[in-house]
PDB file of C-alpha atoms in Angstrom:
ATOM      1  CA  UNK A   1      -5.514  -4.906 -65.366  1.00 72.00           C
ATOM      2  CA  UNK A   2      -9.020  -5.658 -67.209  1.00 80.00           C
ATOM      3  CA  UNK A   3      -9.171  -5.017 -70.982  1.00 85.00           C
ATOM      4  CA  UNK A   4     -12.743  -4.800 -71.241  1.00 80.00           C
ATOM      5  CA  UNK A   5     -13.169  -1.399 -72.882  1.00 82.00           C
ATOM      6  CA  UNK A   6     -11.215  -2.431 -75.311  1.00 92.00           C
ATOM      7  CA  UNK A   7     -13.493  -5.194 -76.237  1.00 93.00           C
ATOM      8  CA  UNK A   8     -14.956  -5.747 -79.740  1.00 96.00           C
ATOM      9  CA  UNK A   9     -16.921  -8.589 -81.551  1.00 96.00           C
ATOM     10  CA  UNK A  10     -17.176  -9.577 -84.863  1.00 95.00           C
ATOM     11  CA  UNK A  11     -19.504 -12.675 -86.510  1.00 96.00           C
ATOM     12  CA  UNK A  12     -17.311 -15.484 -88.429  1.00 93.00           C
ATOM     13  CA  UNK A  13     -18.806 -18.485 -89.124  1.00 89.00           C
ATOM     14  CA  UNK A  14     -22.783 -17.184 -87.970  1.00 93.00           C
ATOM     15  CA  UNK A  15     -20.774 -16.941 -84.228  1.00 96.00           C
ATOM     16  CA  UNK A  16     -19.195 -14.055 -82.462  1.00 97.00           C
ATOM     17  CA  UNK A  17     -15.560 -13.911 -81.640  1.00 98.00           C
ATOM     18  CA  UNK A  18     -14.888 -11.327 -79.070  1.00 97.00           C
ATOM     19  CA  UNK A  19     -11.152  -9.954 -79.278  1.00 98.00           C
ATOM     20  CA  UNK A  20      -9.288  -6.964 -77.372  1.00 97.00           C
ATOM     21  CA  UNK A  21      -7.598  -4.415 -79.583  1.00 97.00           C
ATOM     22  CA  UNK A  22      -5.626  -1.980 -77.810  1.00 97.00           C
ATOM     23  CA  UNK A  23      -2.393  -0.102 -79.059  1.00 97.00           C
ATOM     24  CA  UNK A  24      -0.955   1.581 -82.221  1.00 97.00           C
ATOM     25  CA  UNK A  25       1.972   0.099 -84.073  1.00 97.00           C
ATOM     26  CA  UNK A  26       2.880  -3.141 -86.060  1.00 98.00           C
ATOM     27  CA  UNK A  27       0.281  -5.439 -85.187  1.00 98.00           C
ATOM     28  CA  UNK A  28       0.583  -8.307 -82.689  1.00 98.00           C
ATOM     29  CA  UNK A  29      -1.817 -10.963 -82.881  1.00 98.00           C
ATOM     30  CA  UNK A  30      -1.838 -13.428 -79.299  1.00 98.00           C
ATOM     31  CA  UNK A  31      -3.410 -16.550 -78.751  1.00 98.00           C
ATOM     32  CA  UNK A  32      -4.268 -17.827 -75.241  1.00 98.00           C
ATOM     33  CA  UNK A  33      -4.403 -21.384 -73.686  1.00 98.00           C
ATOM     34  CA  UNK A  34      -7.152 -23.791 -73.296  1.00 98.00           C
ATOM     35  CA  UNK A  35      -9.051 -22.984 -70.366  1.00 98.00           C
ATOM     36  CA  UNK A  36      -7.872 -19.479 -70.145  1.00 98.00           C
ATOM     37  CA  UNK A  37      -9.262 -16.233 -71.714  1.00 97.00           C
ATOM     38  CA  UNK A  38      -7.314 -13.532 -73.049  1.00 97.00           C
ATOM     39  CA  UNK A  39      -6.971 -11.996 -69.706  1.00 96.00           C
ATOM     40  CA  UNK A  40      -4.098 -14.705 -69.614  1.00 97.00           C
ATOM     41  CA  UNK A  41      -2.259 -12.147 -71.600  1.00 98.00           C
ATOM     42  CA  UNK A  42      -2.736  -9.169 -69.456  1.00 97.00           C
ATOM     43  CA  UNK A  43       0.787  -8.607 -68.232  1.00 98.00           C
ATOM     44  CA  UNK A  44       2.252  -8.837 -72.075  1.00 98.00           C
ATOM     45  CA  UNK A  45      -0.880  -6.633 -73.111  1.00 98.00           C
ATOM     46  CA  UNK A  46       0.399  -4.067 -70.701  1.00 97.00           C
ATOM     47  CA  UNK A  47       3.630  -3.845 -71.208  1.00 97.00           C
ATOM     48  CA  UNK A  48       3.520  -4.317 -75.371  1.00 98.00           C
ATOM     49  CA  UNK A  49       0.241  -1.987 -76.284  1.00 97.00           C
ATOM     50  CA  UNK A  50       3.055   0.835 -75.628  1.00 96.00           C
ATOM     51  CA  UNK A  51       4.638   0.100 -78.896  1.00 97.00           C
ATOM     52  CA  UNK A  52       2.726  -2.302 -80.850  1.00 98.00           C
ATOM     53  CA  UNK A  53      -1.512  -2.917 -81.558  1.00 98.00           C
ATOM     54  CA  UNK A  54      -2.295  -5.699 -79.481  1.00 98.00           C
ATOM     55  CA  UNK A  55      -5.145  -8.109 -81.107  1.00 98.00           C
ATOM     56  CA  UNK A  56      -5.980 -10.796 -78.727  1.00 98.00           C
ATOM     57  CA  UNK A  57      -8.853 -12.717 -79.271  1.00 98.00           C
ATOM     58  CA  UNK A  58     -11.064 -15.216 -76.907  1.00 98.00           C
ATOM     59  CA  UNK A  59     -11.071 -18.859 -78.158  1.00 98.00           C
ATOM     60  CA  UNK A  60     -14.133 -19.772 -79.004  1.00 97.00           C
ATOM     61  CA  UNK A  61     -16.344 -21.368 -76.150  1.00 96.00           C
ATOM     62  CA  UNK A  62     -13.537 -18.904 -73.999  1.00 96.00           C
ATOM     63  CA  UNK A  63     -14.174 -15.547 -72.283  1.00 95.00           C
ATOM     64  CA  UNK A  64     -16.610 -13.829 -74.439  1.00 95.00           C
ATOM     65  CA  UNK A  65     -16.829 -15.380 -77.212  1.00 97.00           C
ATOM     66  CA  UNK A  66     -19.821 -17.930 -78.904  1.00 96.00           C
ATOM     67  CA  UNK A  67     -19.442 -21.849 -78.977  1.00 96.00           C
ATOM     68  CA  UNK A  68     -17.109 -23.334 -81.647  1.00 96.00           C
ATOM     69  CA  UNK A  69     -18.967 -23.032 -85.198  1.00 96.00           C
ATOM     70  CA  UNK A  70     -20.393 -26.143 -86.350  1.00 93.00           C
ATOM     71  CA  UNK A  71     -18.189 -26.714 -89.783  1.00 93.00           C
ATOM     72  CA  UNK A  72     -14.733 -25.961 -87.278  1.00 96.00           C
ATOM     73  CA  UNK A  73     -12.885 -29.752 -86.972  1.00 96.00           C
ATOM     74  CA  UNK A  74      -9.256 -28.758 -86.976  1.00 98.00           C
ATOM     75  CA  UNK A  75      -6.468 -25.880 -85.684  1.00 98.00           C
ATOM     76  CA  UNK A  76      -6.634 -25.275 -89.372  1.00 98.00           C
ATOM     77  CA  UNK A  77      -9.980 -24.054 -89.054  1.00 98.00           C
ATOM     78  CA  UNK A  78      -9.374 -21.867 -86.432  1.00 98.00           C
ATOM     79  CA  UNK A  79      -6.397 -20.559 -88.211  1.00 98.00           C
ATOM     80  CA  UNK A  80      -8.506 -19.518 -91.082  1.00 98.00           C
ATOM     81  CA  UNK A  81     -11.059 -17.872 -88.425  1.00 98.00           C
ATOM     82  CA  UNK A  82      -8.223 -15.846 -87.231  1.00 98.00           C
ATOM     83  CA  UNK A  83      -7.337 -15.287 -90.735  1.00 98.00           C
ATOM     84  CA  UNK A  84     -10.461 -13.762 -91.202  1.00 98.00           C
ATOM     85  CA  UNK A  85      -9.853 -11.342 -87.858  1.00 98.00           C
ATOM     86  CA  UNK A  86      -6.945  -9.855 -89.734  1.00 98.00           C
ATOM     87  CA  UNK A  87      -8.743  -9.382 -93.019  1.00 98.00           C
ATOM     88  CA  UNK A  88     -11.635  -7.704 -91.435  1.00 97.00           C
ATOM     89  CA  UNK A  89      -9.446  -5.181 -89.287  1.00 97.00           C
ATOM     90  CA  UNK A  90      -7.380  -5.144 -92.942  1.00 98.00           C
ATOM     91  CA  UNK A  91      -3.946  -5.943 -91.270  1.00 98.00           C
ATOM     92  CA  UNK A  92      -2.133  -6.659 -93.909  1.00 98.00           C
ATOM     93  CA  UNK A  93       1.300  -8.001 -91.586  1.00 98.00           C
ATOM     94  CA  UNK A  94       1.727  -9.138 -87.837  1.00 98.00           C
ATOM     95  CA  UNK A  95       3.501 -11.151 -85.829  1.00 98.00           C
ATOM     96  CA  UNK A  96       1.465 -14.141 -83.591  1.00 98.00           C
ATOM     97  CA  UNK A  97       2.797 -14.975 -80.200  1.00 98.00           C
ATOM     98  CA  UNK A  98       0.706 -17.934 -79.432  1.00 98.00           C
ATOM     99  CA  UNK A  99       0.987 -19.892 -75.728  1.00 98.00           C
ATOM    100  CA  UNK A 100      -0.117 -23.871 -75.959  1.00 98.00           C
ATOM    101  CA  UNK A 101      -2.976 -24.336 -78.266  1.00 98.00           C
ATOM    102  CA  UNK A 102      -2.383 -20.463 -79.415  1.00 98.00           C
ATOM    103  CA  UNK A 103       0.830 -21.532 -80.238  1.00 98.00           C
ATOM    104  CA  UNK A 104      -0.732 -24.504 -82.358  1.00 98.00           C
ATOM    105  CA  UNK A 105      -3.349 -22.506 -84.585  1.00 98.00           C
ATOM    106  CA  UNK A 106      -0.937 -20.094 -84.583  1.00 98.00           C
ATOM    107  CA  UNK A 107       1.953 -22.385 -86.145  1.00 98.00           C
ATOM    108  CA  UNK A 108      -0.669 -23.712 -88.617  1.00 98.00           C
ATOM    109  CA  UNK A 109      -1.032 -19.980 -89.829  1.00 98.00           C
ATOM    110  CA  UNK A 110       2.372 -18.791 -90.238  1.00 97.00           C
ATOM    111  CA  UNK A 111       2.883 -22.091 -92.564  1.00 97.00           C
ATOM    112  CA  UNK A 112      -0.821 -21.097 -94.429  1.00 97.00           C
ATOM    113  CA  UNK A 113       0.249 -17.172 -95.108  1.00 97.00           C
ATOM    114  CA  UNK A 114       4.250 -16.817 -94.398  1.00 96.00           C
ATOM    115  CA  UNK A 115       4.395 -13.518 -96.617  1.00 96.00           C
ATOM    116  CA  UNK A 116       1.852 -12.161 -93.665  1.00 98.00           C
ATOM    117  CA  UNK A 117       3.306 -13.609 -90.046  1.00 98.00           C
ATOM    118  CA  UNK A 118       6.695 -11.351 -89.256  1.00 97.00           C
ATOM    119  CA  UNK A 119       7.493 -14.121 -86.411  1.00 98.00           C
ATOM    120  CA  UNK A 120       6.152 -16.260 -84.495  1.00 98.00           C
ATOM    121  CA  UNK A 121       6.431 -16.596 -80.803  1.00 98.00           C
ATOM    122  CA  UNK A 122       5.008 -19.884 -79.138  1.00 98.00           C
ATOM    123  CA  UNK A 123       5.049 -20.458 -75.068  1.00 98.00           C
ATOM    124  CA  UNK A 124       4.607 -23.468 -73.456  1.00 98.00           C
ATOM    125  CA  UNK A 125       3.644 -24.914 -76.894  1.00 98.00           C
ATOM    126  CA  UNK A 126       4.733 -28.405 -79.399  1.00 98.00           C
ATOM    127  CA  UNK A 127       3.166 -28.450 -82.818  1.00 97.00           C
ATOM    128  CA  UNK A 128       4.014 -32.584 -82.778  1.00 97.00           C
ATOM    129  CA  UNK A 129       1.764 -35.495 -82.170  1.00 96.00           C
ATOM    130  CA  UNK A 130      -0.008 -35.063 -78.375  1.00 97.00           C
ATOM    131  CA  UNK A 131       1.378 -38.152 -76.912  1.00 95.00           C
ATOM    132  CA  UNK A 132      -0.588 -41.196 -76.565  1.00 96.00           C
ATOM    133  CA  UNK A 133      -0.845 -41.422 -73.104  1.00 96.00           C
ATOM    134  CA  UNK A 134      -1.150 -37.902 -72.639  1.00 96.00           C
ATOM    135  CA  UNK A 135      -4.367 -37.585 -75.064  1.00 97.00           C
ATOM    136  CA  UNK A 136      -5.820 -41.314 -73.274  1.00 97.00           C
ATOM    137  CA  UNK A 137      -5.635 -39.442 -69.964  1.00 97.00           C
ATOM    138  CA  UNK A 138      -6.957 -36.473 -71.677  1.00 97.00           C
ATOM    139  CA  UNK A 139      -9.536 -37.638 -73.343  1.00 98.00           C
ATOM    140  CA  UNK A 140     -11.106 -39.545 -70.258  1.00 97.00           C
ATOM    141  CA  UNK A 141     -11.207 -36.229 -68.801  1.00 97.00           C
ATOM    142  CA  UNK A 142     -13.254 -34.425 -71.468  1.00 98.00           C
ATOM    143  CA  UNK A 143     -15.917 -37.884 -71.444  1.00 97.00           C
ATOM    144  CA  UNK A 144     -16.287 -37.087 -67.705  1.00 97.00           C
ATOM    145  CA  UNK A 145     -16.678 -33.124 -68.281  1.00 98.00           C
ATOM    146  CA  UNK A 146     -19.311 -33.798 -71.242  1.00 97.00           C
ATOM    147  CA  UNK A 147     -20.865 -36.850 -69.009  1.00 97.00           C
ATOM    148  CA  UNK A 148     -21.559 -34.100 -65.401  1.00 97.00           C
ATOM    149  CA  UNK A 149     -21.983 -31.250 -67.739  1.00 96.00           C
ATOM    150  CA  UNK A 150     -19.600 -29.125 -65.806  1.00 97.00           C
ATOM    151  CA  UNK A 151     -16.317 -29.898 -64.598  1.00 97.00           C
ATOM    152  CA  UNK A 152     -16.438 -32.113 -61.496  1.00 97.00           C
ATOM    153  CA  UNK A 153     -14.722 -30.767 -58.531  1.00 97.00           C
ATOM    154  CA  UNK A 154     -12.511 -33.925 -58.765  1.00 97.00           C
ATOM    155  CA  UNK A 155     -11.431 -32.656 -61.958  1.00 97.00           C
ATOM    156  CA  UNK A 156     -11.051 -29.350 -60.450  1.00 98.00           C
ATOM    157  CA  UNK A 157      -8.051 -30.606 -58.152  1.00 97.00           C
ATOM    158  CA  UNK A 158      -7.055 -32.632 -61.456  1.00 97.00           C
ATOM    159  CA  UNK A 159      -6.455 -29.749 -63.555  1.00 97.00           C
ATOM    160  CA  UNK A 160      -5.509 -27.031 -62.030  1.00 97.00           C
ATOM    161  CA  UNK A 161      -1.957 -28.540 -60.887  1.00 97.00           C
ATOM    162  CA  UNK A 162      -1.133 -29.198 -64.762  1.00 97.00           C
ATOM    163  CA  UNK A 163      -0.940 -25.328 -65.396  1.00 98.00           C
ATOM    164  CA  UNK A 164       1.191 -23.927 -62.659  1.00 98.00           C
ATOM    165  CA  UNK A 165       4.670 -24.758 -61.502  1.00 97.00           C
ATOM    166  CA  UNK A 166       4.754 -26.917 -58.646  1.00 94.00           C
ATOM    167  CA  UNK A 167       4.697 -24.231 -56.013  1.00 92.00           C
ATOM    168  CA  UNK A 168       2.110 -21.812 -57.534  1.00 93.00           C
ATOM    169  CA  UNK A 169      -0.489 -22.496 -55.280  1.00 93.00           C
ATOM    170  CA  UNK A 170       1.888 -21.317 -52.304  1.00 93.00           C
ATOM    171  CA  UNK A 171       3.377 -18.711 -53.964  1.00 92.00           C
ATOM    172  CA  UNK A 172       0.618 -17.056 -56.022  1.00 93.00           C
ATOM    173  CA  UNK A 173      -2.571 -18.346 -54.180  1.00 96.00           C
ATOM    174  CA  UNK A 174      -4.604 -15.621 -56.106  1.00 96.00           C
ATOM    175  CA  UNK A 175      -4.097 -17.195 -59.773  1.00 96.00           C
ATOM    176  CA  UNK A 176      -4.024 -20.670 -58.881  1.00 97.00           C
ATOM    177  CA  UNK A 177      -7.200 -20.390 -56.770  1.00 97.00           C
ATOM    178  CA  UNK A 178      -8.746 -17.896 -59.203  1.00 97.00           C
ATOM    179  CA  UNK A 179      -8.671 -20.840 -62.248  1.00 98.00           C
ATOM    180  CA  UNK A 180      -9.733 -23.539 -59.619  1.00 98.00           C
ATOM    181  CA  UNK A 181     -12.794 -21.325 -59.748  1.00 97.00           C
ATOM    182  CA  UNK A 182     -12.535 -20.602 -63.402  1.00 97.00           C
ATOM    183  CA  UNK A 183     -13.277 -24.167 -63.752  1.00 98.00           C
ATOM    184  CA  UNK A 184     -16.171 -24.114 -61.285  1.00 97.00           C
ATOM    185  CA  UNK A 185     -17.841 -21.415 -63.233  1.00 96.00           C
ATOM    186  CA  UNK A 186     -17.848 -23.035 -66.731  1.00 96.00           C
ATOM    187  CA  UNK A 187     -21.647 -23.081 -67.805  1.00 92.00           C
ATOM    188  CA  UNK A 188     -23.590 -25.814 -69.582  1.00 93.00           C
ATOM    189  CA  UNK A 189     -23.652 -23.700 -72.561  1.00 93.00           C
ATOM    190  CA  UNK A 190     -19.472 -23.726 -73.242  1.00 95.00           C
ATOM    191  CA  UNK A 191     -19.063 -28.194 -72.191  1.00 97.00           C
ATOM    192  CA  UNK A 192     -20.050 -28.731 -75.988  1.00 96.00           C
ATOM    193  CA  UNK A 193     -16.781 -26.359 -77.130  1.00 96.00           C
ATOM    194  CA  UNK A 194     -14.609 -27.545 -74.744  1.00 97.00           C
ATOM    195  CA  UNK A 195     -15.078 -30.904 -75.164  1.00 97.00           C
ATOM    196  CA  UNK A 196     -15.109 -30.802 -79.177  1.00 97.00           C
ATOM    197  CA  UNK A 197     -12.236 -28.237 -78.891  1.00 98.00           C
ATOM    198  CA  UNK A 198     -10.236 -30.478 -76.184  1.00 98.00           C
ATOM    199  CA  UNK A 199     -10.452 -33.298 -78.705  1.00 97.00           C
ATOM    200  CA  UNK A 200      -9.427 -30.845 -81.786  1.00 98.00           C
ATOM    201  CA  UNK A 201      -5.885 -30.051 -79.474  1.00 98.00           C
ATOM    202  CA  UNK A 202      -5.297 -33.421 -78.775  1.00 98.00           C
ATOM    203  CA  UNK A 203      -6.030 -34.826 -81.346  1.00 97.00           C
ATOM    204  CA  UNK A 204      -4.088 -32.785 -83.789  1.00 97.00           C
ATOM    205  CA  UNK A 205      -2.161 -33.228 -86.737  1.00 97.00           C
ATOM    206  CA  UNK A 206       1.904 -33.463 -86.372  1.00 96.00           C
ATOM    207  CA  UNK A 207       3.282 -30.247 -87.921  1.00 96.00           C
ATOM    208  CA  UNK A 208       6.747 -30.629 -86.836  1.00 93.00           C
ATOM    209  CA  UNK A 209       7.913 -31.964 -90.739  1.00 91.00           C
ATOM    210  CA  UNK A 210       6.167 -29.213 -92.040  1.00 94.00           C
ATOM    211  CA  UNK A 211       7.296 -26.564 -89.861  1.00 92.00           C
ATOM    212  CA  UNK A 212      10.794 -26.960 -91.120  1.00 90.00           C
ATOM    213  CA  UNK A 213       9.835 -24.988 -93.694  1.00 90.00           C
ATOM    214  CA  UNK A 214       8.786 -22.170 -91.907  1.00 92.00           C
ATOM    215  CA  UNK A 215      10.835 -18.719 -93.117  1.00 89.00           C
ATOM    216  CA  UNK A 216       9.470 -16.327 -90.146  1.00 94.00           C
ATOM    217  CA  UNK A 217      11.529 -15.854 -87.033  1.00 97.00           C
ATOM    218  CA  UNK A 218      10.605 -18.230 -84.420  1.00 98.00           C
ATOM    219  CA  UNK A 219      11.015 -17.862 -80.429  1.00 98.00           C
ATOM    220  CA  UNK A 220      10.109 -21.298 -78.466  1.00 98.00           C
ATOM    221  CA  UNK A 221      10.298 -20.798 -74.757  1.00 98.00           C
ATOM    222  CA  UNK A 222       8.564 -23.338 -72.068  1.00 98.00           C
ATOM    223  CA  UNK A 223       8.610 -23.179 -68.641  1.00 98.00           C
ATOM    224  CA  UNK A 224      11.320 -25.560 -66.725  1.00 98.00           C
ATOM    225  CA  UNK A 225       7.917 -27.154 -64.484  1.00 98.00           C
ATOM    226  CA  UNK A 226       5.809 -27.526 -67.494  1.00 98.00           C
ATOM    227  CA  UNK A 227       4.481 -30.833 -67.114  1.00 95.00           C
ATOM    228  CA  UNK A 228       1.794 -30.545 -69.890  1.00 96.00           C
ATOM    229  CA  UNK A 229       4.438 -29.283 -72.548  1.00 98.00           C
ATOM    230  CA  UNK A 230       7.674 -30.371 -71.452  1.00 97.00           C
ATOM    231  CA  UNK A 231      11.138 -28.814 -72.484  1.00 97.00           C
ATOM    232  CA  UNK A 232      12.187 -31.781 -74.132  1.00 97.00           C
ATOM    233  CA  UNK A 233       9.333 -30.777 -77.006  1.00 97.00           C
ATOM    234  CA  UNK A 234      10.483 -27.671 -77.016  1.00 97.00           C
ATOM    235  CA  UNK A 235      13.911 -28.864 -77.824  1.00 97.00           C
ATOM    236  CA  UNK A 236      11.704 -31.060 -80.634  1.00 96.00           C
ATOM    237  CA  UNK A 237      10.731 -27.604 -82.387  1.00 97.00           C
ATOM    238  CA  UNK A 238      13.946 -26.001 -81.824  1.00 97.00           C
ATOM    239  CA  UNK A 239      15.371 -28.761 -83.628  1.00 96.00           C
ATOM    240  CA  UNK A 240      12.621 -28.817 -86.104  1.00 95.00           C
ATOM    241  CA  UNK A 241      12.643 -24.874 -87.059  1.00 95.00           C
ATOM    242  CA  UNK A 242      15.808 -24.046 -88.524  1.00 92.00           C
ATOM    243  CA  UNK A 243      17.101 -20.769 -86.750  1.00 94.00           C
ATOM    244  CA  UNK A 244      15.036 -20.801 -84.099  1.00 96.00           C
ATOM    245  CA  UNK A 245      15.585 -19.563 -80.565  1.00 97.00           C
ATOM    246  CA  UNK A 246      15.267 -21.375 -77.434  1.00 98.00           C
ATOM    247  CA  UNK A 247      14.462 -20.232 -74.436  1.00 98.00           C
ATOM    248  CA  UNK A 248      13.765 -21.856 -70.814  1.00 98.00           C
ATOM    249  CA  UNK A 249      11.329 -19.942 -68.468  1.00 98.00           C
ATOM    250  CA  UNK A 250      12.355 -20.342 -64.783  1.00 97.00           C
ATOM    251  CA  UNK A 251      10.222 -20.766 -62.002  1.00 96.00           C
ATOM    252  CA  UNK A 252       7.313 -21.686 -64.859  1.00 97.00           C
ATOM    253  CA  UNK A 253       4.621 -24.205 -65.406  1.00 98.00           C
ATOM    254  CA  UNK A 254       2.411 -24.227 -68.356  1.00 98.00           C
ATOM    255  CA  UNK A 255       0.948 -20.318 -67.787  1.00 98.00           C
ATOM    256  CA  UNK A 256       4.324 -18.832 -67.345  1.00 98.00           C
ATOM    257  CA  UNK A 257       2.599 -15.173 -68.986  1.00 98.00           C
ATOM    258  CA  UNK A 258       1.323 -14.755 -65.551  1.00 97.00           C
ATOM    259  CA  UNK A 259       4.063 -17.227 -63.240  1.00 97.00           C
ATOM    260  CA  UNK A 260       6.971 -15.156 -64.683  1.00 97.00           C
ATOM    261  CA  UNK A 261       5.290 -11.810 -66.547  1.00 97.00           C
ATOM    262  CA  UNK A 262       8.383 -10.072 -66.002  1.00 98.00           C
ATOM    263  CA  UNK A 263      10.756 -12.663 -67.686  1.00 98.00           C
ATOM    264  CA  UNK A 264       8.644 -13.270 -70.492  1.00 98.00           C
ATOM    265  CA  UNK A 265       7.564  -9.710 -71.056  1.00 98.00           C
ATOM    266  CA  UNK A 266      11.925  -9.229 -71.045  1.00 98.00           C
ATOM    267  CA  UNK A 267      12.314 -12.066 -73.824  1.00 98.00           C
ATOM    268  CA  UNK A 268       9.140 -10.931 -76.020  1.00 98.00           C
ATOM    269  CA  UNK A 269      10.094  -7.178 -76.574  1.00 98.00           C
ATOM    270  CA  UNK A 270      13.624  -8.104 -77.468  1.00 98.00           C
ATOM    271  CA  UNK A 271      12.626 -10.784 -79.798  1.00 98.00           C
ATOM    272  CA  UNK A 272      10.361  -8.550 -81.192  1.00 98.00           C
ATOM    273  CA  UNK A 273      12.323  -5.577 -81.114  1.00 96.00           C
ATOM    274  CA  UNK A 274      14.985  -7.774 -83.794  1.00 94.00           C
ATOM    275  CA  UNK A 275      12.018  -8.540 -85.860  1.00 90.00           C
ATOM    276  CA  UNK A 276       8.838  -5.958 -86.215  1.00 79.00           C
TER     277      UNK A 276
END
């Protein structure tokens, strides 16, 4: 299902953000993956826009929204951006369900407004140090992407494997083939965002000490085949956030809102159920 009449914009920063709101009831803010759009969301969108107010914004340099703003160096930065979503639509409370990088801003802030952020859901996510191989390997990527100006169809057949468990592209041909050509499709215009906002993820600051602290409800849940965030991190977060709940997705790589909708959408409207 496309979202796009429920489509709206609004400037932060001199740049656009382009968001879906759809729904009525306490609000639910979501935050998609690198690479993705908020279409990533659609099956959640679907099923939780029957009792809640779905806000779901496009990353910047993602779907239809502008480039990254200049002054924006850190997930705290686009934290504050999506602070500023919630102040302009005046929503006072919400709960953030955030999946990888979503998951990151959105960690960073539940522990800037905790009187706001009801809980905090965060898929395939770890609010730690990226590892140092991980970000090397990473980072060599995003020098070739900035270097061709597009993503090279060797880095096509590079990616793509890193989001799916290992027998998407059998199973589900249509959305493992369909972010292949995602990838194809990026235009000069976005390499400048991606790039700065690949090295803004991997780069990040370790939040795990920090996030001990954190009062809201939490749900962690990663997918069993997530190579790119692991269940032992998750276990790191569980451990890290007292009275947090763990969960393992089966069947799941790193986009596990559209490997396993059904089991996810299952998990989300009971955790949410205990705590909106």
């Amino acid at each position: 299902m496309k979202f796009t009449s429920y489509k709206n914009r609004l400037t932060i920063e001199d740049k656009t953000l382009s968001y879906i709101d759809i729904g009525t009831g306490p609000v639910l803010l979501l935050g998609h993956s690198y690479l993705w759009d908020a279409q990533m969301w659609a099956p959640q969108i679907e099923a939780l826009s029957q009792q809640y107010r779905c806000i779901v914004p496009d990353l910047w340099g993602h779907g239809d929204s502008d480039p990254l703003p200049d002054n924006c160096r850190s997930l705290q930065h686009i934290a504050d951006h999506m602070l500023k979503l919630m102040d302009q639509l005046d929503i006072q409370e919400f709960s953030i369900i955030g999946l990888s990088v979503g998951g990151m801003w959105g960690a960073e802030l539940a522990l800037k407004v905790p009187k706001r952020v009801k809980s905090l859901a965060m898929l395939g996510c770890f609010v730690g140090f990226e590892p140092e191989v991980a970000r090397a390997k990473y980072y060599t990527m995003l020098d070739a992407i900035k270097e061709a100006q597009a993503v090279p169809e060797a880095l096509v057949e590079q990616i793509a494997p890193l989001f799916f468990a290992h027998n998407t592209e059998a199973n589900n041909p249509e959305i493992f083939n369909g972010f292949k050509e995602s990838l194809r499709q990026v235009k000069p215009e976005q390499i400048d965002t991606i790039c700065r906002l690949g090295k803004i993820i991997f780069g990040r600051r370790d939040t795990l000490e920090e996030i001990e602290s954190l009062n809201a409800p939490c749900l962690i849940m990663t997918g069993v085949e997530d190579t790119v965030r692991p269940v032992l991190e998750g276990y790191l977060m569980h451990d890290a956030i007292k009275g947090s709940e763990f969960i393992h997705i089966p069947q799941a790589g790193h986009i596990s809102t559209l490997e396993q909708a059904e089991f996810v959408n299952q998990h989300l409207c009971a955790f949410l159920s205990q705590h909106n």
